[in-house]
Coordinates of C-alpha atoms and ligand atoms in Angstrom, one line a residue:
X1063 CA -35.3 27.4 -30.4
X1064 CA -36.9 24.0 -29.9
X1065 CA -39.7 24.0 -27.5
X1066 CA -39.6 21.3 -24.6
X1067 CA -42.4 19.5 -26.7
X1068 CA -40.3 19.4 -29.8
X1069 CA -37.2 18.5 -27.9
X1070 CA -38.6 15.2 -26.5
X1071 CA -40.3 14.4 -30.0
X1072 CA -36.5 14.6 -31.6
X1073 CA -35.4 11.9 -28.5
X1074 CA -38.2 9.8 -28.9
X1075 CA -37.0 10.3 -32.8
X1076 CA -33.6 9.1 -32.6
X1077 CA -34.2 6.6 -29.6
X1078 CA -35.1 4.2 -32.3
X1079 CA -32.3 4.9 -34.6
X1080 CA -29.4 4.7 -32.8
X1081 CA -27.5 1.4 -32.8
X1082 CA -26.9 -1.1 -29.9
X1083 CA -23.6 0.3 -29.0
X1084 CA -25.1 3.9 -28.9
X1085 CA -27.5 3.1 -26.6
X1086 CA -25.4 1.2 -24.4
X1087 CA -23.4 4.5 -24.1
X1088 CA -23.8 6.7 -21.1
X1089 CA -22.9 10.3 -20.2
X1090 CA -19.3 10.5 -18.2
X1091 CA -19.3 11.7 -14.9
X1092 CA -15.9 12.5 -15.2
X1093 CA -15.9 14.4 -18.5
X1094 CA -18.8 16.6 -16.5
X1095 CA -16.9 17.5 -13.7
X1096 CA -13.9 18.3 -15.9
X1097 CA -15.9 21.3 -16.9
X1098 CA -15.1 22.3 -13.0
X1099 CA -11.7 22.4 -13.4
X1100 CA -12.0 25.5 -15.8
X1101 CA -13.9 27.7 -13.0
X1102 CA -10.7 29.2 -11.6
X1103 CA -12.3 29.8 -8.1
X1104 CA -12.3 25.5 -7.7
X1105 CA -9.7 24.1 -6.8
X1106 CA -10.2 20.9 -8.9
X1107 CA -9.0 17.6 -7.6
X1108 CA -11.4 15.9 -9.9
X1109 CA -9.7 14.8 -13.2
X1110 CA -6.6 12.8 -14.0
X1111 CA -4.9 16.0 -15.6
X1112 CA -0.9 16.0 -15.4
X1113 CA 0.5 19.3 -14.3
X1114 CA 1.5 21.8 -17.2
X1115 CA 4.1 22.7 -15.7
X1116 CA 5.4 19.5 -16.7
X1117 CA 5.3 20.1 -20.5
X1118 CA 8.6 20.6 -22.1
X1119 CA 7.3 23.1 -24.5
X1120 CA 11.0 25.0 -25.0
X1121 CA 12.4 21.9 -26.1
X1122 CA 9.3 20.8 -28.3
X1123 CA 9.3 23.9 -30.4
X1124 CA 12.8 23.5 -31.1
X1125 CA 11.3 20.0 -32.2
X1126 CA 8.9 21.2 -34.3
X1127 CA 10.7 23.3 -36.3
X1128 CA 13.5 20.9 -37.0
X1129 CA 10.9 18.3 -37.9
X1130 CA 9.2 21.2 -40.2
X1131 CA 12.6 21.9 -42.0
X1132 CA 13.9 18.6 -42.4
X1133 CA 11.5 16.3 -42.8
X1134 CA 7.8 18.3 -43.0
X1135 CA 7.2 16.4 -46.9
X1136 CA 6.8 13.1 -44.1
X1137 CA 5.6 14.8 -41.2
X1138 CA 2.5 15.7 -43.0
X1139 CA 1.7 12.8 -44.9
X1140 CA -0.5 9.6 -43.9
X1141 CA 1.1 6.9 -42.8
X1142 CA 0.9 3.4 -41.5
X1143 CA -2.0 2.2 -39.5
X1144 CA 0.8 0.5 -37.3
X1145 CA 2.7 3.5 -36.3
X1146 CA 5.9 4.9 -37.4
X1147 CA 9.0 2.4 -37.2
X1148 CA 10.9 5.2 -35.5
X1149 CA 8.9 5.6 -32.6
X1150 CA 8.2 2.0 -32.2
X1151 CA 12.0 0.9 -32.1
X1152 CA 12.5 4.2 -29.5
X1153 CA 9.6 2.4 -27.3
X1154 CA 11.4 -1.2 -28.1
X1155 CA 14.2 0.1 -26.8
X1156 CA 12.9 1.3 -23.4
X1157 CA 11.3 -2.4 -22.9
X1158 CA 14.5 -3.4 -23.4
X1159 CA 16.0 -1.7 -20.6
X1160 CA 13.8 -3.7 -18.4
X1161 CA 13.9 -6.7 -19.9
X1162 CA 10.8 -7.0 -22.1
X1163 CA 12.6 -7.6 -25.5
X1164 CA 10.1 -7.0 -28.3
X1165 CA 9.5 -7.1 -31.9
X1166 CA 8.3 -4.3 -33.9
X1167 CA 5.6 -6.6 -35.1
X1168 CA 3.9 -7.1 -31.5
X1169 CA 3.9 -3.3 -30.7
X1170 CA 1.8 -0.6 -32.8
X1171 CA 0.9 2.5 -32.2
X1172 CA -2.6 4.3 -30.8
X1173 CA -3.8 6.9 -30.6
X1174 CA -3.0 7.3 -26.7
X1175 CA -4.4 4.5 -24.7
X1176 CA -8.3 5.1 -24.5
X1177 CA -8.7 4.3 -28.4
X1178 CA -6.7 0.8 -27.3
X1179 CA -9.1 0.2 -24.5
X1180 CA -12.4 0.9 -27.4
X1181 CA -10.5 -1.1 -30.0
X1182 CA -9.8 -4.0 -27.5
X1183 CA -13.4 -4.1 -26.3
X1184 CA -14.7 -4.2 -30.2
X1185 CA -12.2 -7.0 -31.4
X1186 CA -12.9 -9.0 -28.2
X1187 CA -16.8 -8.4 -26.7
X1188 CA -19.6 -9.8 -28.0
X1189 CA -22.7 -8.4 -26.2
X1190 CA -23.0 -10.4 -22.7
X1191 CA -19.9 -11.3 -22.9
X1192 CA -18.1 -11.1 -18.9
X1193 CA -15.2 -8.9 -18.4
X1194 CA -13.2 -9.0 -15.2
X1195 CA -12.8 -5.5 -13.8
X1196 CA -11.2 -4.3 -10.2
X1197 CA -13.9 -2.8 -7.2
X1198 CA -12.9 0.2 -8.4
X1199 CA -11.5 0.0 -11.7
X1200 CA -11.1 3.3 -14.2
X1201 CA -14.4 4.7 -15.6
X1202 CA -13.2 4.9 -19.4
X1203 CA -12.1 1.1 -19.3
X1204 CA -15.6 0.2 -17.4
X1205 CA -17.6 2.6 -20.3
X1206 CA -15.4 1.1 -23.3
X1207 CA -16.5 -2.4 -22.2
X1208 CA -20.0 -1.9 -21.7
X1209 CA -20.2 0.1 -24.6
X1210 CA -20.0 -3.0 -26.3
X1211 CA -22.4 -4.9 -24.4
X1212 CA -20.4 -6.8 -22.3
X1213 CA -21.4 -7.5 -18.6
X1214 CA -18.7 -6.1 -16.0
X1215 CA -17.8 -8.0 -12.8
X1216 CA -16.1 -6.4 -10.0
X1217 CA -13.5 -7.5 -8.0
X1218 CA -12.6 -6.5 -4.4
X1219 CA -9.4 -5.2 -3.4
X1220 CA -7.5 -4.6 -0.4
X1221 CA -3.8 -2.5 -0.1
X1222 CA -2.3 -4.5 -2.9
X1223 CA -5.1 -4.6 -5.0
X1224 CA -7.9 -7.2 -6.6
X1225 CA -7.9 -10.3 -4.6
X1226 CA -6.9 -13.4 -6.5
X1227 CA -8.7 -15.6 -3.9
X1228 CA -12.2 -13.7 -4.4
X1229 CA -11.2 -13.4 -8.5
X1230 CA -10.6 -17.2 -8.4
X1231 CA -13.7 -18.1 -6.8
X1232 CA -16.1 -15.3 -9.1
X1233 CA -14.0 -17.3 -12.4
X1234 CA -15.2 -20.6 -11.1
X1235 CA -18.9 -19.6 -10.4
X1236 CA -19.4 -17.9 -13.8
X1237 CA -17.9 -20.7 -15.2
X1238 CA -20.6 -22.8 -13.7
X1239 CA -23.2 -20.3 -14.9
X1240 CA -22.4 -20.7 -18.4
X1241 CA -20.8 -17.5 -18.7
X1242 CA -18.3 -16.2 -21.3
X1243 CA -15.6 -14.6 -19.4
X1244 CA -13.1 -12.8 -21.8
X1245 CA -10.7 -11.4 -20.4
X1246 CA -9.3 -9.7 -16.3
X1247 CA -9.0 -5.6 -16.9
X1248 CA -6.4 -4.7 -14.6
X1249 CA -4.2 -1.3 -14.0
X1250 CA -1.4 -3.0 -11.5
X1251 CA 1.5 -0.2 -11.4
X1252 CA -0.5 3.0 -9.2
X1253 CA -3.8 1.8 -9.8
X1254 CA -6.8 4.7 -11.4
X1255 CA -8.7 5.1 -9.0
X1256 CA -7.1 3.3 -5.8
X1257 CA -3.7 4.3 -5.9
X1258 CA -2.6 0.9 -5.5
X1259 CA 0.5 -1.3 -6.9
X1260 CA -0.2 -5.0 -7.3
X1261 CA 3.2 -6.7 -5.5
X1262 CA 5.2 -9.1 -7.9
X1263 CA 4.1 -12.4 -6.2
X1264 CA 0.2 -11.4 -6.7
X1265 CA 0.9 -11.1 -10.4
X1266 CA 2.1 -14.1 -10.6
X1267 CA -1.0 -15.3 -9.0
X1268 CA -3.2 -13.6 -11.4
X1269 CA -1.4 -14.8 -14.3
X1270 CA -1.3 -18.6 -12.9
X1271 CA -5.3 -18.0 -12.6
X1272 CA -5.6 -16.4 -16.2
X1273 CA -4.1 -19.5 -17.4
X1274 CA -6.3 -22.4 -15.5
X1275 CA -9.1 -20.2 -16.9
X1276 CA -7.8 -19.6 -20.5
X1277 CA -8.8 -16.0 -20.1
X1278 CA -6.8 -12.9 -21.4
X1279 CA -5.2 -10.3 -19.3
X1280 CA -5.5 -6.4 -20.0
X1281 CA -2.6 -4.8 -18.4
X1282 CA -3.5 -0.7 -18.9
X1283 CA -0.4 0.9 -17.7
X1284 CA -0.4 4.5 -17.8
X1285 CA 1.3 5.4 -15.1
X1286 CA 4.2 3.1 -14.6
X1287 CA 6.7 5.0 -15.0
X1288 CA 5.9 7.8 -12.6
X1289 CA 7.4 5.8 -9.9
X1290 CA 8.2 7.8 -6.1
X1291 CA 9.7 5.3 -4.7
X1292 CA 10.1 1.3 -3.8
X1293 CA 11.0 -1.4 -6.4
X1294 CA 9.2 -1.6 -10.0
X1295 CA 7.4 -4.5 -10.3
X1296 CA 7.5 -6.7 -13.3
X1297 CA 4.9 -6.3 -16.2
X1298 CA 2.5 -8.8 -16.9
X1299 CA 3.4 -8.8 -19.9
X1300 CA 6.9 -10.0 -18.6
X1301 CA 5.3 -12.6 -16.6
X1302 CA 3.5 -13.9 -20.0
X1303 CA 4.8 -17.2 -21.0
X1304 CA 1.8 -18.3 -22.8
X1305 CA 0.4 -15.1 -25.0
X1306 CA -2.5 -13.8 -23.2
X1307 CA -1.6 -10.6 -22.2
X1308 CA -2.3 -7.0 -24.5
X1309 CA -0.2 -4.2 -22.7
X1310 CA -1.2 -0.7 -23.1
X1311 CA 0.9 2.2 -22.8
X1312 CA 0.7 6.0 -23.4
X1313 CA 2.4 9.4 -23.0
X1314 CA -0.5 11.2 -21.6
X1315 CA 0.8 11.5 -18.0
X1316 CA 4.6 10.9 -18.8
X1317 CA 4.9 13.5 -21.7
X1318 CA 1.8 15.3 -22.4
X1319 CA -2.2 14.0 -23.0
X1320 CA -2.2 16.5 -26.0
X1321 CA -0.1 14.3 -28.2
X1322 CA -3.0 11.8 -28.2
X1323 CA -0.1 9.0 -28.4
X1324 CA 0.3 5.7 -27.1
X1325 CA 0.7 2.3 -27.5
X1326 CA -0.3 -1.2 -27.3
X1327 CA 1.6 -4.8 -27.0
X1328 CA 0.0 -8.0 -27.9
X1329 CA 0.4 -11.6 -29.5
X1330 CA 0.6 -10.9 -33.4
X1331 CA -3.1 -12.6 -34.1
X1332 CA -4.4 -9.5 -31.6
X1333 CA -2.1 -7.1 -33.4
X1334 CA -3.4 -8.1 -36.4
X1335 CA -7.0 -8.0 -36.0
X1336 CA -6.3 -4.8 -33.8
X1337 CA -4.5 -3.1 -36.5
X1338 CA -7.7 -3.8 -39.3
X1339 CA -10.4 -2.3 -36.2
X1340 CA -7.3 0.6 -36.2
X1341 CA -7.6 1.7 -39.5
X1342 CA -12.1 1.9 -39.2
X1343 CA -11.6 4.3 -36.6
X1344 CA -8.5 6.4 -37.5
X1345 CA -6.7 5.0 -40.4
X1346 CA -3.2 6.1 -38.7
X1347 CA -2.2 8.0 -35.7
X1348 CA -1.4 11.6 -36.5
X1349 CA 2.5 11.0 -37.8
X1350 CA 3.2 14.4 -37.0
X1351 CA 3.2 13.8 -33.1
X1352 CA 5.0 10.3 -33.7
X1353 CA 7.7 12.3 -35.3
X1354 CA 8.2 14.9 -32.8
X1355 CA 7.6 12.9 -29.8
X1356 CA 10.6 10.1 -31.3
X1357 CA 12.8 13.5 -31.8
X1358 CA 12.2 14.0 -28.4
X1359 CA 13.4 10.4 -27.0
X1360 CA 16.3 10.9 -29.3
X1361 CA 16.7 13.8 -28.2
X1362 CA 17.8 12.2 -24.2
X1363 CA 15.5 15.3 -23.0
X1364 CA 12.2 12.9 -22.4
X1365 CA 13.7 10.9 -19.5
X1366 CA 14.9 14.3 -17.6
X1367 CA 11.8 15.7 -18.3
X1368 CA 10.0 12.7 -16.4
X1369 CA 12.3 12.8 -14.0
X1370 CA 11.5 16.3 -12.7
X1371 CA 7.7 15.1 -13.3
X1372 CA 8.4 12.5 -10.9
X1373 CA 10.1 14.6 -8.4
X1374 CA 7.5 17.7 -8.5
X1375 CA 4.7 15.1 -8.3
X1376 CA 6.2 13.0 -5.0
X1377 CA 6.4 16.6 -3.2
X1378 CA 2.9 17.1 -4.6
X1379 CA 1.8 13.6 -2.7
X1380 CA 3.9 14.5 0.5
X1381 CA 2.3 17.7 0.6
X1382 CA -0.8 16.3 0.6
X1383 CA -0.7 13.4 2.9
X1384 CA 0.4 15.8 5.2
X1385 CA -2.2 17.8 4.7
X1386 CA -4.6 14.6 5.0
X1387 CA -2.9 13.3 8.3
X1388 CA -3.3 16.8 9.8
X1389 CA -7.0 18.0 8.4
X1390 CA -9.1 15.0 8.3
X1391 CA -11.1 13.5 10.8
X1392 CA -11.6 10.0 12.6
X1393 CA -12.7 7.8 10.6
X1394 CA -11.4 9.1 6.9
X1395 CA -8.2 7.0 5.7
X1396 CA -6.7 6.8 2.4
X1397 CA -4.3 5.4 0.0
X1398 CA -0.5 6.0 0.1
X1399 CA 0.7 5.6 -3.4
X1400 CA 4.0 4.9 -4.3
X1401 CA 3.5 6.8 -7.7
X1402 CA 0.8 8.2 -10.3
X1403 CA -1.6 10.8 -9.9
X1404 CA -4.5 9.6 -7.3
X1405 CA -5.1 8.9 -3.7
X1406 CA -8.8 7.3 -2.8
X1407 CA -10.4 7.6 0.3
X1408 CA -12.6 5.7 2.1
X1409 CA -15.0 7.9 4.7
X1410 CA -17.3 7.3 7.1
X1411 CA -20.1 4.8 6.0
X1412 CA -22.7 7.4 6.7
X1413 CA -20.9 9.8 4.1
X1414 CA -22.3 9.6 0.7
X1415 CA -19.7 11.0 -1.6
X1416 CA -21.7 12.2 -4.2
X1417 CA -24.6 13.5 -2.4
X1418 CA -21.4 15.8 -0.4
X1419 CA -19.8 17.0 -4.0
X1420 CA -22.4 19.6 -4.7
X1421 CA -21.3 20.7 -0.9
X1422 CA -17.6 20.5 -1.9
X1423 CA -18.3 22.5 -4.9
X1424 CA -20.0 25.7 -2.5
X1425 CA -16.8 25.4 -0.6
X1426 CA -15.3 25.6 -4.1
X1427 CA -12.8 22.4 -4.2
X1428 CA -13.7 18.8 -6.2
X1429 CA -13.1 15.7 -6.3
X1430 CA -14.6 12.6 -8.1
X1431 CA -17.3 10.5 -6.0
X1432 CA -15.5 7.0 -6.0
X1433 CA -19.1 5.3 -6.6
X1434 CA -18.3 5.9 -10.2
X1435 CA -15.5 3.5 -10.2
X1436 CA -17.5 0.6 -9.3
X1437 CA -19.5 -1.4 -11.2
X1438 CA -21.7 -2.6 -8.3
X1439 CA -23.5 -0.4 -6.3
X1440 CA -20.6 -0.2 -3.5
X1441 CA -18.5 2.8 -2.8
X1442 CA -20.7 5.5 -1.8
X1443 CA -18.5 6.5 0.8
X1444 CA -15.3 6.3 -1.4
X1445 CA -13.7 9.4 -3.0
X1446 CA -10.5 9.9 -5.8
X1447 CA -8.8 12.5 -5.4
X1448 CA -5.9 14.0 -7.8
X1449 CA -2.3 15.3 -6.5
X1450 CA -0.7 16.1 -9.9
X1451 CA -2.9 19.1 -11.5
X1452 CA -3.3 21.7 -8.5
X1453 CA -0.3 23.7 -7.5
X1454 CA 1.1 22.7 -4.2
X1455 CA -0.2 25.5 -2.7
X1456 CA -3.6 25.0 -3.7
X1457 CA -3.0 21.3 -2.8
X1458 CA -2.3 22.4 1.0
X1459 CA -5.6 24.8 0.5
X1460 CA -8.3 22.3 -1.1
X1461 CA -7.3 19.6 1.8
X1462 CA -8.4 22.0 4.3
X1463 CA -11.7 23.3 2.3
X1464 CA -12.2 18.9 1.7
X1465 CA -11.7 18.6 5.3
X1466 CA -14.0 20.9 6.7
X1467 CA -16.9 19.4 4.0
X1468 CA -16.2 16.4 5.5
X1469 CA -16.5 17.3 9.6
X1470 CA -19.3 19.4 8.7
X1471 CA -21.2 16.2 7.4
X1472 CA -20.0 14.3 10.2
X1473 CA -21.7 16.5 12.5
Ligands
PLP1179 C1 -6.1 3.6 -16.4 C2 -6.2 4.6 -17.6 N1 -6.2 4.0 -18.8 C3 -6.3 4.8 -19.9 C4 -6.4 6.2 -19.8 C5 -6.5 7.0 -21.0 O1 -5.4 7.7 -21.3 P1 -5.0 8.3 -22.7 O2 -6.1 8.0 -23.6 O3 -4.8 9.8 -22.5 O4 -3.7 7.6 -23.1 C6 -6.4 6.8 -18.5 C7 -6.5 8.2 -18.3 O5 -6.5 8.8 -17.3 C8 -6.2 5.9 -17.4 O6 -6.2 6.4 -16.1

């Protein structure tokens, strides 16, 4: 056992040896609280975890076994640091169906979208470099930036998400600075953490703004296709005409996280350095899961499966806006999401979020403080909360435990 004195002689140690990019790395205050949600007397609204109930395991062990029997001498092998062709003309193949017609040579496969967010930031950041992120924007895209070095800067948003006036105005100021913007992070379908869709015509704006600046887009689009209701809205990648936007995809909260498999879509000279920064970190995707998961598209199973995700999560929402519009106090309002996982809310100003968790916690429900969304020191009075984990029943229960936190602070 190390004494206290021997402990901090080991930091002071290593503080020296540890690279840049280490140092630049800082603890997740997400991947903390996620430790809640194994305390089976908390009722958890704290991480971004799909429901299990939602994981076609029947149908996957058939899978399996198939995959084992006929083709396990491939199954178990290496394989390309692209991704397995299979897979990659299944996904082709849904883009198609909305009209995104691809080549296999602009898609290639990750493993699951945050290695595309880290592989992105290392082919694209230099240290100092500017990268435009939403007022709140998801804490692994914000830490995989800044990892790197790079310098974040937020955007505000309002019920359809960043503001392309403010984002136009911020692109010519750092311009005038000096400063090396490279590229607008955005999550426009059901936005982590706001909830939020960015409408068609805003997209457009945001890609006619992209373009006077020359800057990039990253379009991180987990949650797309867990849509409740109203129209989809175009991709940015569909609203590309001049090759600046890298489209990331996964099958973390459409299939299941465990797979560690998803995707990203770019102009070939991205794919190309993305694929040599691919095979540093993993040399190739496990190419057992890309096997069984292209099974399963074959299969036709996948899209029923999401469509009883979809349906189990929208009554999971319903359930609790209800339980919001009937529990909470003056003064608290929230998000209505037409799909994903999240609803934020804004309190009180007087509320600090994260100062009221540790009270949340004695009443045995959490949540994530919003403040760590923001890469300014706004949001203290802003919380996300998650729909799709908790059973409905515990959804109706940790509203009223939330709500009574909440009124007692008020007091
Ligand atoms: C916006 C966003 N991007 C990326 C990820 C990472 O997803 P995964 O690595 O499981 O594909 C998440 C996970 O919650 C997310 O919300």
């Amino acid at each position: 056992v190390l004494s206290d004195v021997n402990k901090q002689k080991m930091k002071t140690l290593y503080t020296h040896r540890f690279s840049r990019v280490a140092g630049n790395m800082k603890r997740s205050a997400i991947r903390e609280l996620l430790k809640l949600t194994q305390r089976p007397d908390i009722i958890s609204f704290a991480g971004g975890l799909p429901s299990p109930d939602t994981f076609p395991v029947e149908d996957l062990k058939r899978i399996v076994t198939d995959l084992l029997e006929q083709d396990g001498a491939s199954a178990l092998q290496y394989s390309t640091t692209e991704g397995d062709l299979g897979l990659r003309e299944e996904l082709i193949k849904r883009y198609d169906r909305e009209g995104l017609h691809l080549t296999p040579d602009r898609l290639v496969i990750t493993t699951a979208s945050q290695q595309g967010l880290d592989l992105i930031a290392k082919i694209l950041l230099n240290p100092r470099d500017v990268v435009i992120c939403g007022l709140p924007s998801y804490l692994g895209g914000i830490s995989a930036f800044t990892s790197y070095g790079a310098q974040l800067v937020g955007i505000p948003f309002d019920e359809e998400g960043m503001r392309p006036d403010i984002l136009e105005n911020t692109l010519t100021e750092l311009l005038k600075e000096g400063k090396k913007v490279k590229f607008i992070y955005l999550i426009p379908d059901f936005q982590n953490p706001a909830g939020v869709t960015l409408p068609e015509k805003r997209r457009k704006t945001i890609m006619r703004i992209a373009e006077s600046f020359d800057l990039l887009v990253v379009e991180d689009s987990p949650y797309r296709e867990i849509r409740f209701e109203g129209e989809p809205q175009p991709l940015l990648q569909q609203l590309d005409k001049s090759g600046r936007v890298v489209t990331l995809g996964t099958f973390s909260k459409i299939l299941a996280p465990g797979f560690r498999l998803g995707w990203i879509i770019a102009p070939e000279e991205i794919i190309e350095k993305f694929v040599i920064a691919k095979q540093t970190a993993d040399l190739c995707t496990p190419i057992f899961t890309q096997k069984t998961v292209e099974r399963y598209l074959k299969s036709g199973n996948f899209d029923k499966n999401l469509q009883r995700t979809i349906a189990l999560y929208r009554e999971k929402r319903d359930v609790m806006l209800e339980g919001l519009h009937r529990h909470m106090p003056d003064g608290v309002t929230w998000t209505r999401p037409e799909g994903g996982l999240f609803l934020f809310l804004q309190l009180p100003p007087r509320i600090n979020a994260e100062a009221m968790l540790k009270k949340a916690i004695g009443h045995k429900v959490a949540f994530v403080a919003g403040s760590v969304f923001f890469c300014t020191d706004c949001g203290q009075n802003t919380m996300r909360i998650n729909f799709s984990y908790a059973s409905i029943e515990e959804n109706k229960t940790g509203i009223k435990r939330l709500a009574k936190v909440i009124r007692d602070e008020l007091k």
